[in-house]
Amino acid sequence: MQELQDSNPNAALAMKCTVQKDKLADAVNRVMKAISSKTTIPILTGVKITSGRDGITLTGSNSDISIQTFIPLEEDGNENAVVHTPGQIVLPSRLFSELVRKLQDEDVHIEVDSRFIAKITSGATEFSLNGLDPEEYPNLPIINGSDAFRIRKDLLKDMIKQTVYAVSVTETRPVLTGVKWMINDGKLSCVATDSHRLAQRSVSVENGEDSGTHTLVIPGSSLNELSKILDDDDEQLVDIIMTTNQILFKSNNVQFYSRLLDGNYPDTSRLIPTESKTTIDLGTKDLYRAIERASLLAKEERNNVVKLRAEGNQVEISSQSLELGRVFETLVPEHFEGDPLRISFSAKFMMDALGKLDAQSVRIHFVGPMRPIIIRPIGDENILMLILPIRTF
Amino acid sequence: MDWQQLSKEQQTVAKVLRHAIDRKELAHAYLLEGPAGTGKHETAMLVTQTLFCEQPTDLGPCLTCRNCRRIASGNHPDVIWVAPEEGAASIKKEQIAYLMKEFAYRGVESGRKVFIIEQAEKMTAQAENSLLKFIEEPHSGTLALLITEQIHQLLDTIISRCQVLAFVPLSDHAISRRMDEQGLPKPLLKPAVALTHDYEEAVRLCKEEWFAEARSQVLQLLKGLCESLEAAQLYIYEKFAPNFDDNQKMTVGLDLMLYWYRDLLSLHLNRREEIVYEDQMDRLKEQMLSFSSNQAVQAMSLILDARKQLDAHVNGVSVMERLVIRLGGTR
């Protein structure tokens, strides 16, 4: 072990640990996803390293999301790290992540003195970095285990995929830029809407002992980031813990925190019509492709509108561009019930919705040319996509 | 700055804010308005630290706890400071977007968020309008502090939705105390403040070489006047006039002379705290023995007469010449 030779005698040792380079590089890489160079809070340009009794924790944050990775001292019988003196430090993240990647030796030693100067040695290389005061780093919420539930990772990813696309991208109603999560009685339901379309999905979850109702609104951008960092071992369970200001997703040794949106989410249940005048069953892919083709012309126009005509057990998809021409396509539905109908809608919205569904066929409910269109995959009552039609006459 | 100092300098502002904090009745938005150097920034800091401090005292925040330190260093995630970048004509669009986003999110650590917008008049009208929506329907636990020197450049709609806290210009004493803290030369402080009654102007004056020169020349002239009229007159032609070469400078010179006689009068009336030439106390006391308060008043009125002439575009040197002769008569 290297000794502290040239350091100031007044500067006591504040932290000392040794980590395997690969483990450290991997961990830094993950937390870097949360760190932004454009932050207005100076301390958040850094990565926080905490050595504790049972391992080393790295934290990165842009204040909206925070990612924490944990390197346990021992894992599967291999020694990952040794902590000599527990402590913490904040180091400039970009520099640190690059230098860790470029180090040669397998082990990395980190020593920090009380002036926040970190000496990083690996093989014959020695870096001295000026760190920042870890006390300045924001607190992550204290986890209260009672408001928690678990969900399978692949299911969580699906849920995010099937709802987050519908969030609003404009800031006029900030609360709509998030997805509403409601946990009630072992059931989690998610809703997203930008007031022209809506996506809704519910699943049952393994609930903790707490059975109360929780409603929170998670920013869509945070959920997108979350799906990016969740790796592919789909069988794994993700622990989800709710606090007043933040929500925590915990999987293996990675913790993902997101801030929540403030404000009241509108009541969306009233938007969804309960009756249905025309019901059509169609193959998901067939319909998707037909709309995609129709949209070739439609997207040349300003609003990307396609028309659907359902009559006499036939569905006709059409669109036209005044300059370019027109397209017609006829689909034979698997099932047709109710009144004939003509309706227009945005090709993009319909394709967004259909593209998120894995089911073979979908059932589409129409109430009238000016009422919402409801799309549900056949065989799963928990998913619902809603699109508002467009008036074309 | 603590609450005691604030209530000394800005009594009304301190009272309003302190009461609101104590009774937990803070409005959702305040507009801190007033001339430069009146402590608006410091007040915003004080309010914020008081709200977040872990161990606040009656005097104010402890300044040593984690929250206080992080607010001071700009690292507290629930305190959002927005100020135009240096030299920028307006607050940038990204800064406003960041502000809007922070308004929509819940706090990072606590249920409380504080937004501070410095030089709020530098927001574009668009930015102000988007801000409006948020100060119209505030979420609970948010506090917006807008700081401006030019309240009239803000939209009326913004002003009407904030509680306006008007910062009064500082008293001369407060200005000189603050300048003293800045380490500016003491003998220049008080004359500069007496001339300008404004923090920034006074600081500027103190840093000017000409002003230091002017002050010592005025004192030299007054000293000469005590000794002989002829010497004083010669001094005007040789040294004084070339230095005070335009009417504006001459006015400053006259004012500096005026303060000398005012000091004599203050000394007679035993109002020592009013004395401008503190470092010349010995000479003032000496002259007081031979100079009655009536004479001081008379001298002051002569100087004011001279100022009037100067304003009427009489030649500066002639005015000074006449004044010195007349002052010689009051001896």
XYZ file of C-alpha atoms in Angstrom, chain B residues 12-253:
242
model
C -40.010 49.063 6.256
C -38.647 46.249 4.134
C -37.182 44.501 7.163
C -40.407 44.849 9.088
C -42.602 43.479 6.305
C -40.374 40.503 5.579
C -39.589 39.616 9.178
C -43.274 39.610 10.126
C -44.194 37.543 7.115
C -41.517 34.965 7.871
C -42.339 34.777 11.568
C -46.022 34.270 10.887
C -45.340 32.032 7.888
C -47.376 34.381 5.760
C -44.904 35.097 3.013
C -46.507 36.230 -0.206
C -45.670 34.141 -3.256
C -43.801 36.900 -5.053
C -41.950 40.006 -3.965
C -40.491 42.710 -6.116
C -37.407 44.208 -4.501
C -37.027 47.609 -6.043
C -34.688 50.509 -5.345
C -31.434 52.201 -6.314
C -28.132 50.366 -6.559
C -26.254 49.618 -3.394
C -29.313 49.516 -1.159
C -28.898 45.854 -0.262
C -31.498 44.162 -2.458
C -29.277 41.213 -3.327
C -28.235 40.834 0.293
C -31.857 40.959 1.397
C -32.810 38.206 -1.040
C -29.934 36.132 0.322
C -30.977 36.864 3.890
C -34.586 35.837 3.306
C -33.549 32.659 1.498
C -31.044 31.644 4.133
C -33.507 32.367 6.916
C -36.048 30.088 5.243
C -33.645 27.208 4.688
C -31.338 27.568 7.699
C -31.197 24.571 10.007
C -30.685 26.666 13.112
C -31.902 30.200 12.535
C -31.634 32.679 15.391
C -33.622 35.861 15.961
C -30.795 37.785 14.378
C -30.794 35.760 11.230
C -29.491 32.601 9.613
C -26.522 30.873 11.227
C -24.449 31.055 8.019
C -22.534 27.966 9.115
C -24.996 25.130 8.480
C -24.929 23.168 5.247
C -27.950 24.915 3.802
C -26.669 28.421 4.527
C -23.311 27.641 3.019
C -24.785 26.040 -0.044
C -27.101 28.978 -0.654
C -24.139 31.356 -0.417
C -22.105 29.289 -2.869
C -24.995 28.833 -5.301
C -25.084 25.084 -4.803
C -28.465 24.680 -3.152
C -30.664 22.804 -5.599
C -33.905 24.354 -4.359
C -32.698 27.933 -4.699
C -32.708 29.130 -8.279
C -30.800 32.314 -9.048
C -31.196 33.831 -12.463
C -29.206 36.883 -13.463
C -28.290 38.256 -16.883
C -24.819 37.219 -17.915
C -22.228 39.895 -17.691
C -22.620 42.456 -20.441
C -25.740 40.746 -21.818
C -28.554 43.058 -22.814
C -31.214 40.672 -21.587
C -31.764 37.495 -19.626
C -31.267 34.643 -22.063
C -34.011 32.443 -23.415
C -32.398 29.299 -21.978
C -32.297 30.905 -18.586
C -36.006 31.572 -18.755
C -36.650 28.030 -19.986
C -34.682 26.726 -17.035
C -36.675 28.927 -14.712
C -39.972 27.691 -16.176
C -38.899 24.083 -15.831
C -37.892 24.597 -12.234
C -41.255 26.216 -11.547
C -43.003 23.091 -12.812
C -40.911 20.569 -10.875
C -41.153 19.740 -7.217
C -38.206 20.645 -5.006
C -35.100 18.480 -4.971
C -34.610 18.278 -1.240
C -37.462 20.125 0.373
C -40.993 21.194 -0.306
C -39.835 24.755 -0.624
C -38.377 26.491 -3.625
C -37.037 30.022 -3.919
C -36.598 31.757 -7.259
C -34.475 34.871 -7.413
C -34.361 36.922 -10.583
C -31.781 39.664 -10.561
C -32.101 42.687 -12.838
C -35.574 41.504 -13.621
C -36.056 44.481 -15.944
C -33.704 42.694 -18.339
C -36.287 40.047 -19.130
C -37.850 40.365 -22.545
C -41.568 41.084 -22.682
C -42.089 37.481 -23.809
C -40.165 36.164 -20.861
C -42.133 38.367 -18.520
C -45.384 37.104 -19.949
C -44.428 33.477 -19.490
C -43.328 34.270 -15.963
C -46.707 35.840 -15.333
C -48.480 32.533 -15.551
C -46.388 31.117 -12.779
C -46.695 33.999 -10.410
C -50.399 34.048 -11.061
C -50.936 30.456 -10.017
C -48.109 29.671 -7.652
C -47.598 26.199 -6.270
C -47.471 26.049 -2.535
C -44.029 26.462 -1.053
C -42.625 28.562 -3.865
C -41.341 32.058 -3.350
C -40.245 34.350 -6.153
C -38.008 37.330 -5.464
C -37.619 39.747 -8.345
C -34.881 42.321 -8.013
C -34.761 45.476 -10.083
C -33.379 48.986 -10.132
C -35.808 50.065 -12.842
C -39.276 49.080 -11.770
C -40.813 51.129 -14.583
C -39.271 48.876 -17.201
C -41.235 45.904 -15.900
C -44.675 45.087 -17.224
C -47.490 46.471 -15.125
C -48.983 43.013 -15.024
C -45.873 41.671 -13.317
C -45.749 44.508 -10.806
C -49.390 44.102 -9.914
C -48.884 40.439 -9.052
C -45.954 41.010 -6.724
C -45.776 42.637 -3.385
C -43.491 45.590 -4.044
C -40.798 46.257 -1.475
C -39.280 49.676 -2.097
C -35.711 50.062 -0.918
C -35.044 53.653 0.106
C -31.723 55.263 -0.720
C -29.307 54.744 2.134
C -28.597 57.459 4.667
C -25.196 59.119 4.334
C -24.060 57.306 7.449
C -24.996 53.919 6.092
C -23.299 54.632 2.784
C -20.064 55.747 4.408
C -20.119 52.768 6.747
C -20.464 50.452 3.828
C -17.737 52.232 1.891
C -15.533 51.981 4.932
C -16.034 48.225 4.872
C -14.832 48.285 1.282
C -11.549 49.746 2.496
C -11.812 53.047 0.624
C -9.616 55.909 1.921
C -11.256 57.343 5.009
C -10.663 61.088 4.565
C -12.344 60.951 1.156
C -15.365 58.925 2.231
C -17.486 61.509 3.921
C -16.971 64.397 1.490
C -17.765 62.047 -1.379
C -20.940 60.824 0.303
C -21.987 64.340 1.254
C -21.601 65.363 -2.383
C -23.399 62.466 -4.021
C -25.681 60.824 -1.440
C -25.335 57.702 -3.547
C -23.267 54.615 -2.927
C -22.007 53.912 -6.412
C -21.357 57.532 -7.297
C -19.480 58.058 -4.058
C -17.339 54.991 -4.640
C -16.532 56.238 -8.100
C -15.572 59.650 -6.759
C -13.358 58.159 -4.068
C -11.391 56.304 -6.669
C -10.776 59.426 -8.732
C -7.397 61.039 -8.333
C -8.797 64.465 -9.113
C -11.149 64.292 -6.151
C -8.387 63.611 -3.637
C -6.441 66.495 -5.132
C -9.478 68.790 -5.013
C -10.100 68.031 -1.399
C -6.574 68.805 -0.316
C -6.526 72.001 -2.387
C -9.746 73.220 -0.820
C -8.303 72.561 2.613
C -5.124 74.374 1.596
C -7.126 77.356 0.392
C -9.117 77.525 3.623
C -5.919 77.332 5.599
C -4.456 80.165 3.545
C -7.615 82.187 4.170
C -7.059 81.937 7.908
C -3.598 83.345 7.527
C -3.769 86.153 5.003
C -6.113 87.227 2.245
C -3.290 87.932 -0.178
C -1.803 84.471 0.181
C -5.216 82.922 -0.454
C -5.751 85.011 -3.556
C -2.392 84.074 -4.954
C -3.202 80.445 -4.257
C -6.382 80.719 -6.322
C -4.538 81.932 -9.395
C -1.575 79.624 -9.123
C -2.992 76.290 -8.020
C -6.688 76.345 -7.507
C -7.968 77.741 -10.794
C -5.972 75.420 -13.083
C -7.300 72.387 -11.281
C -10.935 73.493 -11.099
C -11.060 74.366 -14.756
C -14.756 74.000 -15.474
C -17.893 75.076 -13.710
C -18.844 71.591 -12.640
C -15.540 71.107 -10.897
C -15.806 74.543 -9.396
C -19.199 73.593 -7.968
C -17.614 70.597 -6.283
C -14.922 72.889 -4.933
